[in-house]
Amino acid sequence: MAGRPEIAVIGAGLAGVRLAGLLRDVATVKIFEKSRGTGGRMSTRRAEGFQFDHGAQYFTARGEAFRAFLAPFIASGTVAEWKPRLRAAPSDRQTDELRWNASRYVGVPAMNSLCKAAAGALAVAHGDAVRTLHRHADGWKLELASGEEAGPFAAVLSTAPAVQTAALLPQEMSGRAALEGARMLGCYSLMCGFVDLPDLGWDALVCDGSPLAWIAAGHSRPGRTDAAALLCQTSNAWAEENLERDQQDIQQELLSALADATGLNTDAASYVSLHRWRYAAVQTPAGRPCLFDPDLGVGAAGDWCEHGRVEAAFDSAEALAAEVKSYLARKGFR
Ligand SMILES: Cc1cc2nc3c(=O)[nH]c(=O)nc-3n(C[C@H](O)[C@H](O)[C@H](O)COP(=O)(O)OP(=O)(O)OC[C@H]3O[C@@H](n4cnc5c(N)ncnc54)[C@H](O)[C@@H]3O)c2cc1C
C-alpha cells in the first residue's frame, strides 16, 4: 500500500479551502494562494477605519450540503443573515431582486471570515503565485513566482478562475475543452468611505440606466463597525467594455454615477478607491461539476464549473474531492 499522498491545491477561495478540508483525512494538503489573504472573491478590504466587502456581496444556500456546512458557522456567529432594506434606482423600476425573499448570508465580521474559519489549521502558503507545473517521475512540481519550487505532489488541483486555471493545467488534460469554454466577466468595485453620512433610507440599491448595478451600505451588514462604507459595483457588461481604460477616469465616472443614483455629494467621501475584477462573474460555465484527469493527477474546481456564485464554488469542491478520493483509493493510498 502506498504512503500518505501529498496534494497541492491552488487558490484559497471557498472552493480551495473546502477542497483542502475534505481531502486532509486522506492526504497531506498544501494550499498555494497568490494574494496575502484567504477568501478569494469573498474578499474584504480595510482602510482608514472603513471596511469594504468588495467582492461577493452576500450568498444564498439552496442545497442541503451547503446548508449543513454553514450550520456550525451560523451557530458560532461567523456567518449571519443580512436583511438589507432594498430599493431600486430609479425608484419606479421593477426588479426581481426586490421581490426575492431568500435568505442572504454574509461572513461576520467580514465577508472573508467564512473562508478563514473554514481554512482553520490548513497549511496555506500566501503571497506567491503558482507560475507553472512540471511533471516528474515522482509527481508534480510547482514553480512559484518567487522562483521557489514546491513538490513533488501526487495531484495538483486548481481552484483559480477558469482562464487562470487553463493557463496552469496541462494542454493534454481531459476536460480541456470544457475548461476553455468557460467564460468569465469583469466588474469594477468602487469603495467610498464617509465620516458623516445620513441614513440613506436603504441598505442596498439596485440600479438601472447607470454603469452601476448595485450600491450597498457595507456598514448595514451584521457585525460591522458604524463607519459608513458604500460599495458600488458596475454591471458586468459595462466592466467588460471598460476594462482597459485609465483607472482614474473610471473612478471619476463611477463617482458621478454614484452621485446621480443617490444624490450624494461624493466630494464628501474621505476615502475612495477602485478595484478592477477581471474575472468576477460567470457568463458561460464549464458545464460540469468539476474537472479531473486521473491519468495526469490534475483537476479543477470553482464557481465557473456550473453556476458562478459562492454556493457553486462549494458544490464544485465537494464534487472534486469525491473524484480525488476515489482516485487515491484506486491507487492504493489509504
Ligand atoms: C464583484 C463580485 C461580486 C460578487 N457577488 C456575488 C454575490 O453577491 N453572490 C454570490 O454568490 N457570488 C458573488 N460573487 C461570486 C463569488 O465571489 C464567487 O462565486 C466565489 O467567491 C468563487 O469562489 P472560488 O473559490 O471558486 O474562486 P476565488 O474566490 O476566485 O478563489 C480563487 C483563488 O485562486 C487564487 N489564484 C488565482 N491564480 C492563482 C495562482 N496562479 N497561484 C495561486 N493562487 C491563485 C486567487 O487569488 C483566489 O484567491 C461575486 C464576485 C465578485 C468579484
CSV table of C-alpha atoms and ligand atoms in Angstrom, one decimal:
chain,number,residue,atom,x,y,z
A,1,MET,CA,0.0,0.0,0.0
A,2,ALA,CA,1.3,3.5,-0.9
A,3,GLY,CA,2.1,6.0,1.8
A,4,ARG,CA,0.2,9.2,2.5
A,5,PRO,CA,0.0,11.3,-0.7
A,6,GLU,CA,0.8,15.0,-0.9
A,7,ILE,CA,-1.6,17.2,-2.8
A,8,ALA,CA,-1.3,20.8,-3.9
A,9,VAL,CA,-4.4,23.0,-4.1
A,10,ILE,CA,-4.1,26.3,-5.9
A,11,GLY,CA,-6.3,29.1,-4.5
A,12,ALA,CA,-7.6,29.9,-1.1
A,13,GLY,CA,-11.1,31.0,-2.0
A,14,LEU,CA,-14.1,28.9,-0.8
A,15,ALA,CA,-13.5,26.2,-3.4
A,16,GLY,CA,-9.9,25.8,-2.3
A,17,VAL,CA,-10.4,25.8,1.4
A,18,ARG,CA,-13.4,23.4,1.2
A,19,LEU,CA,-11.5,21.1,-1.1
A,20,ALA,CA,-8.4,21.0,1.1
A,21,GLY,CA,-10.6,20.5,4.2
A,22,LEU,CA,-12.3,17.5,2.6
A,23,LEU,CA,-9.0,15.9,1.5
A,24,ARG,CA,-7.0,16.3,4.6
A,25,ASP,CA,-8.2,13.0,6.0
A,26,VAL,CA,-6.6,11.1,3.1
A,27,ALA,CA,-3.7,13.3,2.1
A,28,THR,CA,-1.3,15.9,3.3
A,29,VAL,CA,-2.7,19.0,1.6
A,30,LYS,CA,-1.0,22.4,1.0
A,31,ILE,CA,-2.8,25.4,-0.4
A,32,PHE,CA,-0.9,27.9,-2.6
A,33,GLU,CA,-2.5,31.4,-2.7
A,34,LYS,CA,-1.1,34.3,-4.7
A,35,SER,CA,-2.7,37.0,-2.6
A,36,ARG,CA,-1.8,37.8,1.0
A,37,GLY,CA,-5.2,36.7,2.4
A,38,THR,CA,-7.7,33.8,2.4
A,39,GLY,CA,-11.1,34.3,0.8
A,40,GLY,CA,-10.6,34.8,-2.9
A,41,ARG,CA,-13.5,36.8,-4.3
A,42,MET,CA,-15.2,36.6,-0.9
A,43,SER,CA,-13.0,39.5,0.0
A,44,THR,CA,-12.7,42.3,2.4
A,45,ARG,CA,-10.6,45.5,2.3
A,46,ARG,CA,-9.9,47.5,5.4
A,47,ALA,CA,-8.6,51.1,5.0
A,48,GLU,CA,-8.6,54.2,7.1
A,49,GLY,CA,-11.1,52.8,9.6
A,50,PHE,CA,-13.5,51.7,6.8
A,51,GLN,CA,-14.3,48.1,5.8
A,52,PHE,CA,-15.5,47.1,2.3
A,53,ASP,CA,-16.6,43.7,1.2
A,54,HIS,CA,-15.6,44.4,-2.4
A,55,GLY,CA,-16.2,41.0,-3.9
A,56,ALA,CA,-19.2,38.8,-3.2
A,57,GLN,CA,-22.0,40.9,-1.6
A,58,TYR,CA,-23.9,38.0,0.0
A,59,PHE,CA,-24.6,34.4,-0.7
A,60,THR,CA,-27.5,32.1,-0.7
A,61,ALA,CA,-27.8,28.5,0.5
A,62,ARG,CA,-30.1,26.5,-1.7
A,63,GLY,CA,-28.7,23.0,-1.4
A,64,GLU,CA,-28.7,20.7,1.6
A,65,ALA,CA,-24.9,20.2,1.6
A,66,PHE,CA,-24.1,23.9,1.7
A,67,ARG,CA,-26.7,24.5,4.4
A,68,ALA,CA,-25.2,21.7,6.5
A,69,PHE,CA,-21.8,23.2,6.0
A,70,LEU,CA,-22.9,26.6,7.1
A,71,ALA,CA,-24.9,25.5,10.1
A,72,PRO,CA,-22.0,25.5,12.6
A,73,PHE,CA,-20.7,28.8,11.2
A,74,ILE,CA,-24.1,30.3,11.7
A,75,ALA,CA,-24.2,28.9,15.2
A,76,SER,CA,-20.8,30.4,16.1
A,77,GLY,CA,-21.7,33.8,14.5
A,78,THR,CA,-19.1,33.5,11.7
A,79,VAL,CA,-22.0,33.7,9.2
A,80,ALA,CA,-25.2,35.7,9.7
A,81,GLU,CA,-28.2,36.6,7.7
A,82,TRP,CA,-28.2,40.1,6.2
A,83,LYS,CA,-31.6,41.6,5.7
A,84,PRO,CA,-31.0,44.8,3.7
A,85,ARG,CA,-33.6,47.4,3.1
A,86,LEU,CA,-33.6,47.1,-0.7
A,87,ARG,CA,-34.6,49.8,-3.1
A,88,ALA,CA,-34.4,50.4,-6.8
A,89,ALA,CA,-32.9,53.3,-8.6
A,90,PRO,CA,-34.7,54.8,-10.5
A,91,SER,CA,-37.4,54.2,-7.8
A,92,ASP,CA,-40.1,53.1,-10.2
A,93,ARG,CA,-38.0,50.3,-11.6
A,94,GLN,CA,-39.3,46.8,-11.2
A,95,THR,CA,-36.7,44.2,-10.4
A,96,ASP,CA,-36.8,40.6,-9.2
A,97,GLU,CA,-34.1,41.4,-6.7
A,98,LEU,CA,-36.7,43.4,-4.7
A,99,ARG,CA,-39.3,40.7,-4.7
A,100,TRP,CA,-36.9,37.9,-4.0
A,101,ASN,CA,-37.0,36.9,-0.3
A,102,ALA,CA,-34.5,34.0,0.0
A,103,SER,CA,-32.1,34.4,3.0
A,104,ARG,CA,-28.9,36.4,2.1
A,105,TYR,CA,-25.9,35.4,4.2
A,106,VAL,CA,-22.6,37.2,4.9
A,107,GLY,CA,-19.4,36.4,6.7
A,108,VAL,CA,-19.0,38.1,10.1
A,109,PRO,CA,-17.2,40.4,10.9
A,110,ALA,CA,-16.1,40.4,7.2
A,111,MET,CA,-17.0,38.5,4.1
A,112,ASN,CA,-13.7,36.6,4.2
A,113,SER,CA,-14.4,35.4,7.7
A,114,LEU,CA,-16.1,32.2,6.4
A,115,CYS,CA,-13.1,31.1,4.4
A,116,LYS,CA,-10.7,32.0,7.1
A,117,ALA,CA,-12.7,29.9,9.6
A,118,ALA,CA,-13.1,27.1,7.2
A,119,ALA,CA,-9.4,27.1,6.5
A,120,GLY,CA,-8.7,26.6,10.2
A,121,ALA,CA,-5.4,24.9,10.7
A,122,LEU,CA,-4.9,24.0,7.0
A,123,ALA,CA,-1.5,24.8,5.6
A,124,VAL,CA,-1.8,27.9,3.3
A,125,ALA,CA,1.2,29.5,1.6
A,126,HIS,CA,0.2,33.1,0.9
A,127,GLY,CA,1.7,35.7,-1.3
A,128,ASP,CA,3.3,33.6,-4.0
A,129,ALA,CA,1.5,32.7,-7.3
A,130,VAL,CA,1.9,29.3,-8.9
A,131,ARG,CA,3.5,30.1,-12.3
A,132,THR,CA,4.0,26.6,-13.9
A,133,LEU,CA,3.6,22.9,-13.2
A,134,HIS,CA,6.3,20.4,-14.2
A,135,ARG,CA,5.6,16.7,-14.3
A,136,HIS,CA,8.4,14.5,-13.0
A,137,ALA,CA,8.7,10.7,-12.4
A,138,ASP,CA,7.8,11.2,-8.7
A,139,GLY,CA,4.9,13.6,-9.2
A,140,TRP,CA,4.1,17.3,-10.0
A,141,LYS,CA,6.4,20.2,-9.0
A,142,LEU,CA,5.2,23.7,-8.8
A,143,GLU,CA,7.3,26.7,-9.9
A,144,LEU,CA,6.3,29.8,-7.9
A,145,ALA,CA,6.5,33.4,-8.8
A,146,SER,CA,9.2,33.9,-6.2
A,147,GLY,CA,11.4,31.4,-8.1
A,148,GLU,CA,10.9,28.7,-5.4
A,149,GLU,CA,9.8,25.2,-6.2
A,150,ALA,CA,7.4,23.1,-4.3
A,151,GLY,CA,6.6,19.4,-4.5
A,152,PRO,CA,6.5,16.7,-5.7
A,153,PHE,CA,2.7,16.2,-5.4
A,154,ALA,CA,0.7,13.2,-6.3
A,155,ALA,CA,-2.0,15.6,-7.5
A,156,VAL,CA,-2.5,19.3,-8.3
A,157,LEU,CA,-5.9,20.8,-8.1
A,158,SER,CA,-6.6,24.3,-9.3
A,159,THR,CA,-9.4,26.5,-8.0
A,160,ALA,CA,-8.3,29.7,-9.7
A,161,PRO,CA,-10.8,31.3,-12.1
A,162,ALA,CA,-11.2,29.5,-15.4
A,163,VAL,CA,-8.7,31.5,-17.5
A,164,GLN,CA,-6.0,31.3,-14.9
A,165,THR,CA,-6.6,27.5,-14.4
A,166,ALA,CA,-6.4,27.0,-18.1
A,167,ALA,CA,-3.0,28.7,-18.2
A,168,LEU,CA,-1.7,26.4,-15.4
A,169,LEU,CA,-3.1,23.0,-16.2
A,170,PRO,CA,-1.6,20.8,-19.0
A,171,GLN,CA,-2.9,21.1,-22.5
A,172,GLU,CA,-3.5,17.4,-22.8
A,173,MET,CA,-5.7,17.1,-19.7
A,174,SER,CA,-9.1,15.6,-20.3
A,175,GLY,CA,-11.9,18.1,-20.0
A,176,ARG,CA,-9.7,20.8,-21.6
A,177,ALA,CA,-12.5,21.8,-24.0
A,178,ALA,CA,-15.0,22.4,-21.1
A,179,LEU,CA,-12.3,24.4,-19.2
A,180,GLU,CA,-11.6,26.6,-22.2
A,181,GLY,CA,-15.3,27.0,-22.9
A,182,ALA,CA,-15.9,28.7,-19.6
A,183,ARG,CA,-16.3,32.5,-19.9
A,184,MET,CA,-16.0,34.9,-17.1
A,185,LEU,CA,-16.8,38.6,-17.0
A,186,GLY,CA,-15.3,41.6,-15.2
A,187,CYS,CA,-16.6,44.0,-12.6
A,188,TYR,CA,-15.4,47.2,-11.0
A,189,SER,CA,-15.9,47.9,-7.3
A,190,LEU,CA,-15.8,51.5,-6.2
A,191,MET,CA,-15.3,51.9,-2.4
A,192,CYS,CA,-16.3,55.2,-0.7
A,193,GLY,CA,-15.9,55.9,3.0
A,194,PHE,CA,-17.8,58.8,4.6
A,195,VAL,CA,-17.0,60.2,8.1
A,196,ASP,CA,-20.6,61.6,8.3
A,197,LEU,CA,-23.4,60.0,6.3
A,198,PRO,CA,-27.1,60.4,7.0
A,199,ASP,CA,-29.3,57.4,6.9
A,200,LEU,CA,-30.0,56.8,3.2
A,201,GLY,CA,-33.3,55.0,3.7
A,202,TRP,CA,-31.8,51.9,2.1
A,203,ASP,CA,-29.1,49.4,2.7
A,204,ALA,CA,-28.7,48.3,-0.9
A,205,LEU,CA,-29.7,50.0,-4.1
A,206,VAL,CA,-30.3,48.0,-7.3
A,207,CYS,CA,-29.5,50.4,-10.2
A,208,ASP,CA,-30.5,50.6,-13.8
A,209,GLY,CA,-29.5,53.0,-16.6
A,210,SER,CA,-26.1,53.6,-15.0
A,211,PRO,CA,-22.7,52.0,-15.1
A,212,LEU,CA,-23.5,50.9,-11.6
A,213,ALA,CA,-25.7,47.9,-11.0
A,214,TRP,CA,-25.5,47.7,-7.2
A,215,ILE,CA,-24.7,50.0,-4.3
A,216,ALA,CA,-24.5,48.6,-0.7
A,217,ALA,CA,-24.1,50.3,2.6
A,218,GLY,CA,-21.5,47.9,3.9
A,219,HIS,CA,-21.9,49.1,7.5
A,220,SER,CA,-25.5,47.7,7.4
A,221,ARG,CA,-24.2,44.2,7.4
A,222,PRO,CA,-24.2,42.4,10.8
A,223,GLY,CA,-21.1,42.7,12.9
A,224,ARG,CA,-19.6,45.7,11.0
A,225,THR,CA,-18.4,48.9,12.5
A,226,ASP,CA,-20.5,52.0,12.1
A,227,ALA,CA,-18.0,53.6,9.7
A,228,ALA,CA,-20.1,54.4,6.6
A,229,ALA,CA,-18.7,52.4,3.8
A,230,LEU,CA,-20.5,52.4,0.4
A,231,LEU,CA,-19.6,49.7,-2.0
A,232,CYS,CA,-20.6,50.3,-5.6
A,233,GLN,CA,-20.4,47.6,-8.3
A,234,THR,CA,-20.7,48.1,-12.0
A,235,SER,CA,-22.7,45.8,-14.3
A,236,ASN,CA,-20.5,43.1,-15.8
A,237,ALA,CA,-21.4,44.3,-19.3
A,238,TRP,CA,-20.1,47.9,-18.5
A,239,ALA,CA,-17.0,46.5,-16.9
A,240,GLU,CA,-16.2,44.4,-20.0
A,241,GLU,CA,-16.4,47.4,-22.2
A,242,ASN,CA,-14.2,49.5,-20.0
A,243,LEU,CA,-11.6,47.0,-18.6
A,244,GLU,CA,-8.6,48.6,-20.3
A,245,ARG,CA,-9.5,52.3,-19.7
A,246,ASP,CA,-7.5,54.6,-17.5
A,247,GLN,CA,-8.4,53.7,-13.9
A,248,GLN,CA,-8.5,57.3,-12.7
A,249,ASP,CA,-11.1,58.1,-15.4
A,250,ILE,CA,-13.1,55.1,-14.4
A,251,GLN,CA,-13.1,56.2,-10.8
A,252,GLN,CA,-14.3,59.7,-11.7
A,253,GLU,CA,-17.1,58.3,-13.9
A,254,LEU,CA,-18.3,55.9,-11.2
A,255,LEU,CA,-18.2,58.7,-8.6
A,256,SER,CA,-20.5,60.7,-10.9
A,257,ALA,CA,-22.7,57.7,-11.4
A,258,LEU,CA,-22.9,57.3,-7.6
A,259,ALA,CA,-23.9,60.9,-7.2
A,260,ASP,CA,-26.6,60.6,-9.9
A,261,ALA,CA,-28.1,57.4,-8.4
A,262,THR,CA,-28.2,58.6,-4.8
A,263,GLY,CA,-28.0,62.4,-4.8
A,264,LEU,CA,-24.9,62.1,-2.5
A,265,ASN,CA,-22.1,64.7,-2.6
A,266,THR,CA,-19.3,62.3,-3.3
A,267,ASP,CA,-16.7,65.1,-2.7
A,268,ALA,CA,-17.5,64.4,1.0
A,269,ALA,CA,-16.1,60.9,0.8
A,270,SER,CA,-12.9,60.8,2.9
A,271,TYR,CA,-11.8,57.5,1.4
A,272,VAL,CA,-12.2,56.5,-2.3
A,273,SER,CA,-10.7,53.5,-4.0
A,274,LEU,CA,-11.3,51.4,-7.1
A,275,HIS,CA,-10.8,47.7,-7.6
A,276,ARG,CA,-10.9,46.0,-11.0
A,277,TRP,CA,-12.0,42.4,-11.1
A,278,ARG,CA,-11.0,40.8,-14.4
A,279,TYR,CA,-12.9,37.6,-13.5
A,280,ALA,CA,-15.8,38.3,-11.3
A,281,ALA,CA,-18.9,36.5,-12.7
A,282,VAL,CA,-19.5,33.5,-14.9
A,283,GLN,CA,-21.1,34.1,-18.3
A,284,THR,CA,-20.7,30.6,-19.6
A,285,PRO,CA,-19.9,27.8,-17.2
A,286,ALA,CA,-17.8,24.7,-18.0
A,287,GLY,CA,-21.0,22.7,-17.7
A,288,ARG,CA,-19.7,20.0,-15.3
A,289,PRO,CA,-19.4,19.9,-11.6
A,290,CYS,CA,-15.6,19.7,-11.7
A,291,LEU,CA,-12.7,18.6,-13.9
A,292,PHE,CA,-10.3,15.7,-13.0
A,293,ASP,CA,-7.9,13.8,-15.2
A,294,PRO,CA,-6.9,10.6,-13.3
A,295,ASP,CA,-4.1,9.7,-15.7
A,296,LEU,CA,-2.4,13.0,-15.1
A,297,GLY,CA,-3.5,13.6,-11.5
A,298,VAL,CA,-4.7,17.1,-12.2
A,299,GLY,CA,-8.1,18.7,-11.6
A,300,ALA,CA,-10.0,21.9,-11.2
A,301,ALA,CA,-13.0,23.2,-9.3
A,302,GLY,CA,-14.6,26.6,-8.8
A,303,ASP,CA,-17.7,28.6,-9.3
A,304,TRP,CA,-17.1,28.7,-13.1
A,305,CYS,CA,-17.8,25.0,-13.3
A,306,GLU,CA,-21.5,25.3,-13.0
A,307,HIS,CA,-23.2,28.4,-11.7
A,308,GLY,CA,-21.0,31.4,-10.8
A,309,ARG,CA,-21.9,32.0,-7.2
A,310,VAL,CA,-20.5,31.2,-3.8
A,311,GLU,CA,-22.5,28.1,-3.3
A,312,ALA,CA,-21.4,26.8,-6.7
A,313,ALA,CA,-17.8,27.1,-5.6
A,314,PHE,CA,-18.6,24.9,-2.6
A,315,ASP,CA,-20.5,22.3,-4.7
A,316,SER,CA,-17.7,22.1,-7.2
A,317,ALA,CA,-15.1,21.5,-4.4
A,318,GLU,CA,-17.3,18.7,-3.0
A,319,ALA,CA,-17.5,17.1,-6.4
A,320,LEU,CA,-13.8,17.2,-7.0
A,321,ALA,CA,-12.9,15.9,-3.5
A,322,ALA,CA,-15.1,12.9,-4.2
A,323,GLU,CA,-13.3,12.2,-7.5
A,324,VAL,CA,-9.9,12.6,-5.9
A,325,LYS,CA,-10.7,10.3,-3.0
A,326,SER,CA,-11.8,7.5,-5.3
A,327,TYR,CA,-8.7,8.1,-7.4
A,328,LEU,CA,-6.4,7.8,-4.4
A,329,ALA,CA,-8.3,4.7,-3.2
A,330,ARG,CA,-7.8,3.1,-6.7
A,331,LYS,CA,-4.1,3.9,-6.5
A,332,GLY,CA,-3.8,2.1,-3.2
A,333,PHE,CA,-3.5,5.2,-0.9
A,334,ARG,CA,-5.4,4.9,2.4
B,1,LIG,C1,-17.6,41.9,-7.5
B,1,LIG,C2,-18.1,40.5,-7.2
B,1,LIG,C3,-19.4,40.4,-6.7
B,1,LIG,C4,-19.9,39.1,-6.5
B,1,LIG,N1,-21.2,39.0,-5.9
B,1,LIG,C5,-21.6,37.7,-5.5
B,1,LIG,C6,-22.8,37.6,-4.8
B,1,LIG,O1,-23.5,38.6,-4.5
B,1,LIG,N2,-23.3,36.3,-4.5
B,1,LIG,C7,-22.5,35.2,-4.8
B,1,LIG,O2,-22.9,34.1,-4.5
B,1,LIG,N3,-21.4,35.3,-5.5
B,1,LIG,C8,-20.9,36.6,-5.8
B,1,LIG,N4,-19.7,36.7,-6.5
B,1,LIG,C9,-19.0,35.5,-6.9
B,1,LIG,C10,-18.3,34.8,-5.7
B,1,LIG,O3,-17.4,35.6,-5.1
B,1,LIG,C11,-17.6,33.6,-6.3
B,1,LIG,O4,-18.5,32.7,-6.9
B,1,LIG,C12,-16.8,32.7,-5.3
B,1,LIG,O5,-16.2,33.5,-4.3
B,1,LIG,C13,-15.8,31.9,-6.1
B,1,LIG,O6,-15.0,31.1,-5.2
B,1,LIG,P1,-13.8,30.2,-5.8
B,1,LIG,O7,-13.2,29.6,-4.6
B,1,LIG,O8,-14.4,29.4,-6.9
B,1,LIG,O9,-12.9,31.3,-6.5
B,1,LIG,P2,-12.0,32.6,-5.9
B,1,LIG,O10,-12.7,33.1,-4.8
B,1,LIG,O11,-11.8,33.4,-7.1
B,1,LIG,O12,-10.7,31.8,-5.5
B,1,LIG,C14,-9.6,31.6,-6.4
B,1,LIG,C15,-8.3,31.9,-5.7
B,1,LIG,O13,-7.2,31.5,-6.5
B,1,LIG,C16,-6.2,32.4,-6.4
B,1,LIG,N5,-5.3,32.3,-7.5
B,1,LIG,C17,-5.5,32.5,-8.8
B,1,LIG,N6,-4.5,32.2,-9.6
B,1,LIG,C18,-3.5,31.8,-8.7
B,1,LIG,C19,-2.2,31.3,-8.9
B,1,LIG,N7,-1.6,31.2,-10.1
B,1,LIG,N8,-1.5,30.9,-7.8
B,1,LIG,C20,-2.0,30.9,-6.6
B,1,LIG,N9,-3.3,31.4,-6.3
B,1,LIG,C21,-4.0,31.8,-7.4
B,1,LIG,C22,-6.9,33.7,-6.3
B,1,LIG,O14,-6.1,34.8,-5.7
B,1,LIG,C23,-8.1,33.4,-5.5
B,1,LIG,O15,-7.9,33.7,-4.1
B,1,LIG,C24,-19.1,37.9,-6.7
B,1,LIG,C25,-17.8,38.1,-7.2
B,1,LIG,C26,-17.3,39.4,-7.4
B,1,LIG,C27,-15.9,39.5,-7.9
